[in-house]
Amino acid sequence: MMRALVFALAMIPASVAAQDVVIETLPIAPLEFETLSPTPEVLGDVSSESVVAATVAEGAMLRGLDKLTGERVDFELQNGYSTFLGPLRVDMAQCRHPADNATGEAYAYLTVLDQRGEGDTLFQGWMIASSPALMALDHARYDVWVLRCKVSAKPQDESTSDGEGSD
C-alpha cells in the first residue's frame, strides 16, 4: 500500500512536466467594409412632428407585481399622493392623457423609493401605459406600471337624467 502511494506521488511531477502548454497565434484577416457611394437624392429635413394636447387627470390606476409570490395588485393613486408596495414607496406627481381621448395614451410621472421612502430612489420619470418597458422600474422583486389615468365622471345632461325630460 505504501509502495503504491510513493509510486503515485513520484508520477505526479512527471505527468505535470509532460503537459506542455502551446500558445498558437492564428492569423486573422482584416475586416473588409463595403464602401457606400453618396446617395444621389437629398433626404431633406424632417418636418412631421406631431403635438397632441394633454389633459391632467385626477390620478392614475397602477398595477404592482410581486415577482416572487406572483401576487398582483391594482391600486388608484391621486396626483401628489404616495402608497406603499411592500418595502417600496410609490409617489405620483401627475397623470396625463390626450385631451380628445381620455382612454388613450396615459402617462404618469412616478418616483419609486426603496425602504418605505428612507432608501435610494429606484425610479423617477414618466411611465407610459402603452410602453411600460420604455421607462421601467428596475427592481429584483417588484414591478410597477401605469394602466390608465383616472378621469373624473362628467355630470349628466339634465335632459337625460332620471325623472326629468321623460314623458
PDB file of C-alpha atoms in Angstrom:
ATOM      1  CA  MET A   1       0.000   0.000   0.000  1.00  0.00           C
ATOM      2  CA  MET A   2       2.754   2.401   0.965  1.00  0.00           C
ATOM      3  CA  ARG A   3       4.698   1.449  -2.122  1.00  0.00           C
ATOM      4  CA  ALA A   4       1.715   2.351  -4.384  1.00  0.00           C
ATOM      5  CA  LEU A   5       1.370   5.711  -2.669  1.00  0.00           C
ATOM      6  CA  VAL A   6       5.063   6.543  -3.171  1.00  0.00           C
ATOM      7  CA  PHE A   7       4.830   5.495  -6.831  1.00  0.00           C
ATOM      8  CA  ALA A   8       1.737   7.657  -7.359  1.00  0.00           C
ATOM      9  CA  LEU A   9       3.422  10.670  -5.747  1.00  0.00           C
ATOM     10  CA  ALA A  10       6.516  10.139  -7.891  1.00  0.00           C
ATOM     11  CA  MET A  11       4.399  10.143 -11.056  1.00  0.00           C
ATOM     12  CA  ILE A  12       2.685  13.479 -10.334  1.00  0.00           C
ATOM     13  CA  PRO A  13       5.690  15.688 -11.263  1.00  0.00           C
ATOM     14  CA  ALA A  14       6.349  13.565 -14.335  1.00  0.00           C
ATOM     15  CA  SER A  15       2.761  13.896 -15.560  1.00  0.00           C
ATOM     16  CA  VAL A  16       2.750  17.652 -14.879  1.00  0.00           C
ATOM     17  CA  ALA A  17       6.034  18.072 -16.733  1.00  0.00           C
ATOM     18  CA  ALA A  18       4.676  16.071 -19.652  1.00  0.00           C
ATOM     19  CA  GLN A  19       1.888  18.569 -20.218  1.00  0.00           C
ATOM     20  CA  ASP A  20       3.258  21.364 -22.334  1.00  0.00           C
ATOM     21  CA  VAL A  21       1.165  24.397 -22.969  1.00  0.00           C
ATOM     22  CA  VAL A  22       1.329  25.555 -26.563  1.00  0.00           C
ATOM     23  CA  ILE A  23       0.133  29.023 -27.430  1.00  0.00           C
ATOM     24  CA  GLU A  24      -0.511  29.394 -31.104  1.00  0.00           C
ATOM     25  CA  THR A  25      -1.124  32.698 -32.799  1.00  0.00           C
ATOM     26  CA  LEU A  26      -3.714  32.490 -35.525  1.00  0.00           C
ATOM     27  CA  PRO A  27      -3.652  34.897 -38.423  1.00  0.00           C
ATOM     28  CA  ILE A  28      -6.816  36.999 -38.555  1.00  0.00           C
ATOM     29  CA  ALA A  29      -7.798  38.572 -41.813  1.00  0.00           C
ATOM     30  CA  PRO A  30      -8.582  42.275 -41.564  1.00  0.00           C
ATOM     31  CA  LEU A  31     -12.229  43.198 -41.719  1.00  0.00           C
ATOM     32  CA  GLU A  32     -13.447  44.473 -45.025  1.00  0.00           C
ATOM     33  CA  PHE A  33     -16.219  47.028 -45.222  1.00  0.00           C
ATOM     34  CA  GLU A  34     -18.325  47.883 -48.203  1.00  0.00           C
ATOM     35  CA  THR A  35     -17.817  51.447 -49.255  1.00  0.00           C
ATOM     36  CA  LEU A  36     -21.049  53.266 -49.831  1.00  0.00           C
ATOM     37  CA  SER A  37     -21.405  55.755 -52.583  1.00  0.00           C
ATOM     38  CA  PRO A  38     -23.037  59.066 -51.728  1.00  0.00           C
ATOM     39  CA  THR A  39     -26.792  58.985 -52.065  1.00  0.00           C
ATOM     40  CA  PRO A  40     -27.953  60.789 -55.185  1.00  0.00           C
ATOM     41  CA  GLU A  41     -31.185  62.072 -53.638  1.00  0.00           C
ATOM     42  CA  VAL A  42     -31.274  64.536 -50.795  1.00  0.00           C
ATOM     43  CA  LEU A  43     -33.299  63.282 -47.851  1.00  0.00           C
ATOM     44  CA  GLY A  44     -34.339  66.727 -46.666  1.00  0.00           C
ATOM     45  CA  ASP A  45     -35.450  67.985 -43.273  1.00  0.00           C
ATOM     46  CA  VAL A  46     -37.849  66.150 -41.033  1.00  0.00           C
ATOM     47  CA  SER A  47     -40.982  68.209 -40.619  1.00  0.00           C
ATOM     48  CA  SER A  48     -43.526  65.643 -39.469  1.00  0.00           C
ATOM     49  CA  GLU A  49     -43.635  66.500 -35.791  1.00  0.00           C
ATOM     50  CA  SER A  50     -46.991  65.940 -34.169  1.00  0.00           C
ATOM     51  CA  VAL A  51     -48.035  67.623 -30.970  1.00  0.00           C
ATOM     52  CA  VAL A  52     -51.049  66.403 -29.033  1.00  0.00           C
ATOM     53  CA  ALA A  53     -52.609  68.486 -26.286  1.00  0.00           C
ATOM     54  CA  ALA A  54     -52.624  66.700 -22.938  1.00  0.00           C
ATOM     55  CA  THR A  55     -55.057  66.921 -20.073  1.00  0.00           C
ATOM     56  CA  VAL A  56     -54.050  66.436 -16.458  1.00  0.00           C
ATOM     57  CA  ALA A  57     -56.169  63.729 -14.849  1.00  0.00           C
ATOM     58  CA  GLU A  58     -57.114  63.370 -11.169  1.00  0.00           C
ATOM     59  CA  GLY A  59     -54.853  60.386 -10.672  1.00  0.00           C
ATOM     60  CA  ALA A  60     -53.937  57.029 -12.146  1.00  0.00           C
ATOM     61  CA  MET A  61     -54.669  53.330 -11.933  1.00  0.00           C
ATOM     62  CA  LEU A  62     -51.390  51.496 -11.341  1.00  0.00           C
ATOM     63  CA  ARG A  63     -50.519  47.814 -11.155  1.00  0.00           C
ATOM     64  CA  GLY A  64     -47.923  46.302  -8.849  1.00  0.00           C
ATOM     65  CA  LEU A  65     -46.473  42.820  -9.127  1.00  0.00           C
ATOM     66  CA  ASP A  66     -44.564  40.831  -6.529  1.00  0.00           C
ATOM     67  CA  LYS A  67     -42.418  38.677  -8.822  1.00  0.00           C
ATOM     68  CA  LEU A  68     -41.523  36.277  -6.002  1.00  0.00           C
ATOM     69  CA  THR A  69     -45.067  35.328  -4.969  1.00  0.00           C
ATOM     70  CA  GLY A  70     -46.848  36.238  -8.209  1.00  0.00           C
ATOM     71  CA  GLU A  71     -49.263  38.467  -6.290  1.00  0.00           C
ATOM     72  CA  ARG A  72     -50.709  41.254  -8.435  1.00  0.00           C
ATOM     73  CA  VAL A  73     -52.407  44.310  -7.004  1.00  0.00           C
ATOM     74  CA  ASP A  74     -54.171  47.167  -8.816  1.00  0.00           C
ATOM     75  CA  PHE A  75     -54.385  50.463  -6.966  1.00  0.00           C
ATOM     76  CA  GLU A  76     -55.516  54.021  -7.592  1.00  0.00           C
ATOM     77  CA  LEU A  77     -53.210  56.862  -6.723  1.00  0.00           C
ATOM     78  CA  GLN A  78     -54.225  60.516  -6.751  1.00  0.00           C
ATOM     79  CA  ASN A  79     -51.877  63.207  -8.059  1.00  0.00           C
ATOM     80  CA  GLY A  80     -49.486  64.297  -5.321  1.00  0.00           C
ATOM     81  CA  TYR A  81     -50.034  61.206  -3.134  1.00  0.00           C
ATOM     82  CA  SER A  82     -47.992  58.130  -2.182  1.00  0.00           C
ATOM     83  CA  THR A  83     -48.648  54.500  -1.393  1.00  0.00           C
ATOM     84  CA  PHE A  84     -46.584  51.510  -0.339  1.00  0.00           C
ATOM     85  CA  LEU A  85     -45.958  48.296  -2.250  1.00  0.00           C
ATOM     86  CA  GLY A  86     -44.008  46.013   0.055  1.00  0.00           C
ATOM     87  CA  PRO A  87     -40.853  47.937   1.001  1.00  0.00           C
ATOM     88  CA  LEU A  88     -41.301  50.405  -1.862  1.00  0.00           C
ATOM     89  CA  ARG A  89     -42.910  53.827  -1.675  1.00  0.00           C
ATOM     90  CA  VAL A  90     -44.608  54.923  -4.898  1.00  0.00           C
ATOM     91  CA  ASP A  91     -45.143  58.697  -5.299  1.00  0.00           C
ATOM     92  CA  MET A  92     -47.191  60.054  -8.182  1.00  0.00           C
ATOM     93  CA  ALA A  93     -46.789  63.653  -9.228  1.00  0.00           C
ATOM     94  CA  GLN A  94     -49.193  63.701 -12.153  1.00  0.00           C
ATOM     95  CA  CYS A  95     -51.043  61.604 -14.723  1.00  0.00           C
ATOM     96  CA  ARG A  96     -51.809  62.954 -18.195  1.00  0.00           C
ATOM     97  CA  HIS A  97     -53.731  61.727 -21.238  1.00  0.00           C
ATOM     98  CA  PRO A  98     -54.596  63.134 -24.688  1.00  0.00           C
ATOM     99  CA  ALA A  99     -57.250  65.853 -24.424  1.00  0.00           C
ATOM    100  CA  ASP A 100     -59.524  64.321 -27.052  1.00  0.00           C
ATOM    101  CA  ASN A 101     -59.103  60.697 -25.905  1.00  0.00           C
ATOM    102  CA  ALA A 102     -59.368  60.085 -22.168  1.00  0.00           C
ATOM    103  CA  THR A 103     -58.840  56.354 -22.562  1.00  0.00           C
ATOM    104  CA  GLY A 104     -55.844  56.855 -24.845  1.00  0.00           C
ATOM    105  CA  GLU A 105     -52.153  57.094 -24.167  1.00  0.00           C
ATOM    106  CA  ALA A 106     -51.814  57.590 -20.391  1.00  0.00           C
ATOM    107  CA  TYR A 107     -48.512  58.618 -18.888  1.00  0.00           C
ATOM    108  CA  ALA A 108     -47.676  59.349 -15.273  1.00  0.00           C
ATOM    109  CA  TYR A 109     -44.707  60.914 -13.506  1.00  0.00           C
ATOM    110  CA  LEU A 110     -43.703  58.481 -10.750  1.00  0.00           C
ATOM    111  CA  THR A 111     -40.985  58.299  -8.148  1.00  0.00           C
ATOM    112  CA  VAL A 112     -40.287  54.911  -6.527  1.00  0.00           C
ATOM    113  CA  LEU A 113     -38.185  54.862  -3.371  1.00  0.00           C
ATOM    114  CA  ASP A 114     -36.712  51.874  -1.533  1.00  0.00           C
ATOM    115  CA  GLN A 115     -37.147  51.015   2.152  1.00  0.00           C
ATOM    116  CA  ARG A 116     -40.504  52.758   2.524  1.00  0.00           C
ATOM    117  CA  GLY A 117     -39.055  56.086   1.405  1.00  0.00           C
ATOM    118  CA  GLU A 118     -35.909  56.006   3.516  1.00  0.00           C
ATOM    119  CA  GLY A 119     -33.655  54.381   0.885  1.00  0.00           C
ATOM    120  CA  ASP A 120     -32.460  55.045  -2.627  1.00  0.00           C
ATOM    121  CA  THR A 121     -34.565  56.384  -5.464  1.00  0.00           C
ATOM    122  CA  LEU A 122     -35.161  53.353  -7.701  1.00  0.00           C
ATOM    123  CA  PHE A 123     -37.141  55.134 -10.413  1.00  0.00           C
ATOM    124  CA  GLN A 124     -38.060  58.693 -11.251  1.00  0.00           C
ATOM    125  CA  GLY A 125     -39.658  59.741 -14.508  1.00  0.00           C
ATOM    126  CA  TRP A 126     -42.590  59.369 -16.879  1.00  0.00           C
ATOM    127  CA  MET A 127     -44.075  55.891 -17.272  1.00  0.00           C
ATOM    128  CA  ILE A 128     -46.156  55.320 -20.382  1.00  0.00           C
ATOM    129  CA  ALA A 129     -49.105  52.924 -20.158  1.00  0.00           C
ATOM    130  CA  SER A 130     -48.794  51.545 -23.686  1.00  0.00           C
ATOM    131  CA  SER A 131     -44.997  51.060 -23.441  1.00  0.00           C
ATOM    132  CA  PRO A 132     -44.174  50.077 -19.852  1.00  0.00           C
ATOM    133  CA  ALA A 133     -40.742  48.723 -20.796  1.00  0.00           C
ATOM    134  CA  LEU A 134     -39.674  52.049 -22.305  1.00  0.00           C
ATOM    135  CA  MET A 135     -39.196  53.584 -18.861  1.00  0.00           C
ATOM    136  CA  ALA A 136     -39.440  50.782 -16.315  1.00  0.00           C
ATOM    137  CA  LEU A 137     -38.743  50.240 -12.658  1.00  0.00           C
ATOM    138  CA  ASP A 138     -35.640  48.055 -12.289  1.00  0.00           C
ATOM    139  CA  HIS A 139     -36.168  46.064  -9.091  1.00  0.00           C
ATOM    140  CA  ALA A 140     -35.371  42.431  -8.361  1.00  0.00           C
ATOM    141  CA  ARG A 141     -38.701  41.639  -6.722  1.00  0.00           C
ATOM    142  CA  TYR A 142     -41.310  44.279  -7.631  1.00  0.00           C
ATOM    143  CA  ASP A 143     -42.714  45.744 -10.838  1.00  0.00           C
ATOM    144  CA  VAL A 144     -44.931  48.830 -11.047  1.00  0.00           C
ATOM    145  CA  TRP A 145     -46.556  50.194 -14.182  1.00  0.00           C
ATOM    146  CA  VAL A 146     -49.310  52.577 -15.282  1.00  0.00           C
ATOM    147  CA  LEU A 147     -52.607  51.147 -16.554  1.00  0.00           C
ATOM    148  CA  ARG A 148     -54.610  54.322 -17.230  1.00  0.00           C
ATOM    149  CA  CYS A 149     -55.395  57.774 -15.926  1.00  0.00           C
ATOM    150  CA  LYS A 150     -58.335  58.273 -13.588  1.00  0.00           C
ATOM    151  CA  VAL A 151     -60.790  60.604 -15.259  1.00  0.00           C
ATOM    152  CA  SER A 152     -63.457  62.460 -13.283  1.00  0.00           C
ATOM    153  CA  ALA A 153     -67.024  61.462 -14.007  1.00  0.00           C
ATOM    154  CA  LYS A 154     -68.740  64.004 -16.229  1.00  0.00           C
ATOM    155  CA  PRO A 155     -72.044  65.382 -14.935  1.00  0.00           C
ATOM    156  CA  GLN A 156     -75.049  64.033 -16.818  1.00  0.00           C
ATOM    157  CA  ASP A 157     -77.038  66.262 -19.135  1.00  0.00           C
ATOM    158  CA  GLU A 158     -80.244  67.403 -17.418  1.00  0.00           C
ATOM    159  CA  SER A 159     -82.424  66.186 -20.266  1.00  0.00           C
ATOM    160  CA  THR A 160     -81.135  62.618 -19.881  1.00  0.00           C
ATOM    161  CA  SER A 161     -81.153  62.383 -16.094  1.00  0.00           C
ATOM    162  CA  ASP A 162     -83.727  60.142 -14.412  1.00  0.00           C
ATOM    163  CA  GLY A 163     -87.112  61.675 -13.794  1.00  0.00           C
ATOM    164  CA  GLU A 164     -86.621  64.743 -15.969  1.00  0.00           C
ATOM    165  CA  GLY A 165     -87.417  65.163 -19.630  1.00  0.00           C
ATOM    166  CA  SER A 166     -89.272  61.858 -19.988  1.00  0.00           C
ATOM    167  CA  ASP A 167     -92.913  61.674 -20.938  1.00  0.00           C
TER     168      ASP A 167
END
